[in-house]
Coordinates of C-alpha atoms in Angstrom, one line a residue:
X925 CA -1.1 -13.9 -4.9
X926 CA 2.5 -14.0 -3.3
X927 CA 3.0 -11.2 -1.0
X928 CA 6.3 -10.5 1.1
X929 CA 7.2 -8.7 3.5
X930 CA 9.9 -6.7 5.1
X931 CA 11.4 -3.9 6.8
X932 CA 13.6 -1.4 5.8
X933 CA 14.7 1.1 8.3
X934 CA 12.1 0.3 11.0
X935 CA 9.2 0.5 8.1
X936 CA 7.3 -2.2 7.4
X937 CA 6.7 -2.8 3.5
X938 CA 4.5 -5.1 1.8
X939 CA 5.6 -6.3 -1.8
X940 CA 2.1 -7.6 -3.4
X941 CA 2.7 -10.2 -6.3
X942 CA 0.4 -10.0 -9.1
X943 CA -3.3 -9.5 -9.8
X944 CA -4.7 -7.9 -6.9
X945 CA -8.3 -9.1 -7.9
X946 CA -10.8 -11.6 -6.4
X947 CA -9.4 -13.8 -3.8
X948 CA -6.3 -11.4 -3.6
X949 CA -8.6 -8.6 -2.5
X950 CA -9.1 -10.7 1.0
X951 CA -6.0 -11.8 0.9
X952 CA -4.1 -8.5 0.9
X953 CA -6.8 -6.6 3.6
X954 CA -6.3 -9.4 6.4
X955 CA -2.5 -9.0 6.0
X956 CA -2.6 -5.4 5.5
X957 CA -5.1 -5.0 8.5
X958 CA -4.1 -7.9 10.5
X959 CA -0.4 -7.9 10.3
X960 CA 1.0 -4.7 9.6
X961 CA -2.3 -2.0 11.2
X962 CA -2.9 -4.5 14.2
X963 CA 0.9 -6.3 15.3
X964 CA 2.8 -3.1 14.2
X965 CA 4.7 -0.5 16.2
X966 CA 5.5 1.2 13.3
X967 CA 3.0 3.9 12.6
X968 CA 3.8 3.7 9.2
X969 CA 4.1 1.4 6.4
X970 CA 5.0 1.4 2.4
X971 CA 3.0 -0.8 0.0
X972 CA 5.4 -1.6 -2.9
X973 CA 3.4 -1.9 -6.2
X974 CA 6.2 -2.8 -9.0
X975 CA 5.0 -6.1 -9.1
X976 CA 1.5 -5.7 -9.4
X977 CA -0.2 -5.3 -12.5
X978 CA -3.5 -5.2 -12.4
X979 CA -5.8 -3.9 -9.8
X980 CA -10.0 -3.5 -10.0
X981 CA -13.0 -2.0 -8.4
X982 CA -13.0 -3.9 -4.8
X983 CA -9.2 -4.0 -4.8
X984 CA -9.4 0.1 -4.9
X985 CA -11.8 -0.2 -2.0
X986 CA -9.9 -2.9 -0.3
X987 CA -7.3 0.0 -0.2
X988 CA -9.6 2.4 1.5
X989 CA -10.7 0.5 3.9
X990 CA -7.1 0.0 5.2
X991 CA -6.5 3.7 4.4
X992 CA -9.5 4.8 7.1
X993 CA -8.2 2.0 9.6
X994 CA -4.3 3.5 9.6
X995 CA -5.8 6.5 9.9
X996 CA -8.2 5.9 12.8
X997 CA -4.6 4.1 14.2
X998 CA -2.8 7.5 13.5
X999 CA -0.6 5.8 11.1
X1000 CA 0.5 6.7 7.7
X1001 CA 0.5 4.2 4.3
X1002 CA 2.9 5.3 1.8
X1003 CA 2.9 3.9 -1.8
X1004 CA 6.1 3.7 -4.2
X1005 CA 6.3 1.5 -7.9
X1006 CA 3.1 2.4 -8.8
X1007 CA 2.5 1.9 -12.5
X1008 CA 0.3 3.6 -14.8
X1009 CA -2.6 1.4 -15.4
X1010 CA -2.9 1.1 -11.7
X1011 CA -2.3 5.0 -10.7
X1012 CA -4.7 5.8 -13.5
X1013 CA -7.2 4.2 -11.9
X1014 CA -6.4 6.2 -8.5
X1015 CA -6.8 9.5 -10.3
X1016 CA -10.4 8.2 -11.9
X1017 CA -11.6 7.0 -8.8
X1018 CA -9.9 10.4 -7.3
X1019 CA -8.3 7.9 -4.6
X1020 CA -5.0 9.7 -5.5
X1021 CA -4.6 12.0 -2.5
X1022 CA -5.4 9.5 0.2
X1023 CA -1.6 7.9 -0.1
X1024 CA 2.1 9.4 0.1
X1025 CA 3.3 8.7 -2.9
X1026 CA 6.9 8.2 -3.5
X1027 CA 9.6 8.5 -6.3
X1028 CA 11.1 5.2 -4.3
X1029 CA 12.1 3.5 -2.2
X1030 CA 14.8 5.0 -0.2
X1031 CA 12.9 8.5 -0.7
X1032 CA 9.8 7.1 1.0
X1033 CA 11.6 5.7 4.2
X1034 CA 13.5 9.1 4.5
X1035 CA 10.6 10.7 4.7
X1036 CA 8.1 8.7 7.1
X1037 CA 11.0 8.1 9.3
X1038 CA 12.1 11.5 9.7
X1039 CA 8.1 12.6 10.5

């Protein structure tokens, strides 16, 4: 999976590429956890999803493990680009409500920067 990151007004976002499924899974929590929870000032971040396609059952709890380390961190994890199948999936699992979501971009950084 090809991840990059960036920042955009002071906030960290991670652009995940792909399937986030199997190996991925791993992948994305050590740089999620590692790089972004653990070497960030920020105490925010935005996960952009428009390239992602597919997500499944440990990737969902891949996501809530990070969601309960941001928040033991006092940071916040904001999600923008997220497609159907994948926010679907949020509502079934009821996983909706743990993340900001955002119409975009531009909306998302205006908001956790002005918090």
């Amino acid at each position: 999976m090809k991840m990059m990151t960036r920042l955009k007004g002071g906030i960290p976002i991670l652009e995940p590429h792909g399937k986030i499924v199997g190996p991925a899974v791993s992948e994305l929590r050590e740089r999620l956890a590692l790089e972004l929870l653990d070497a960030s000032d920020a105490p925010c971040f935005l996960i952009d999803f428009e390239h992602v396609h597919k997500i499944d059952s440990s990737g969902l709890g891949m996501l809530v493990n990070v969601y309960v380390i941001a928040k033991q961190m006092k940071s916040r994890i904001g999600v923008v680009n997220v497609g159907r199948h994948i926010k679907n999936l949020l509502v079934l699992s009821r996983l909706v409500n743990i993340f900001e979501h955002f119409e975009n971009e531009d909306a998302a950084i205006s908001t956790l920067t002005s918090d």
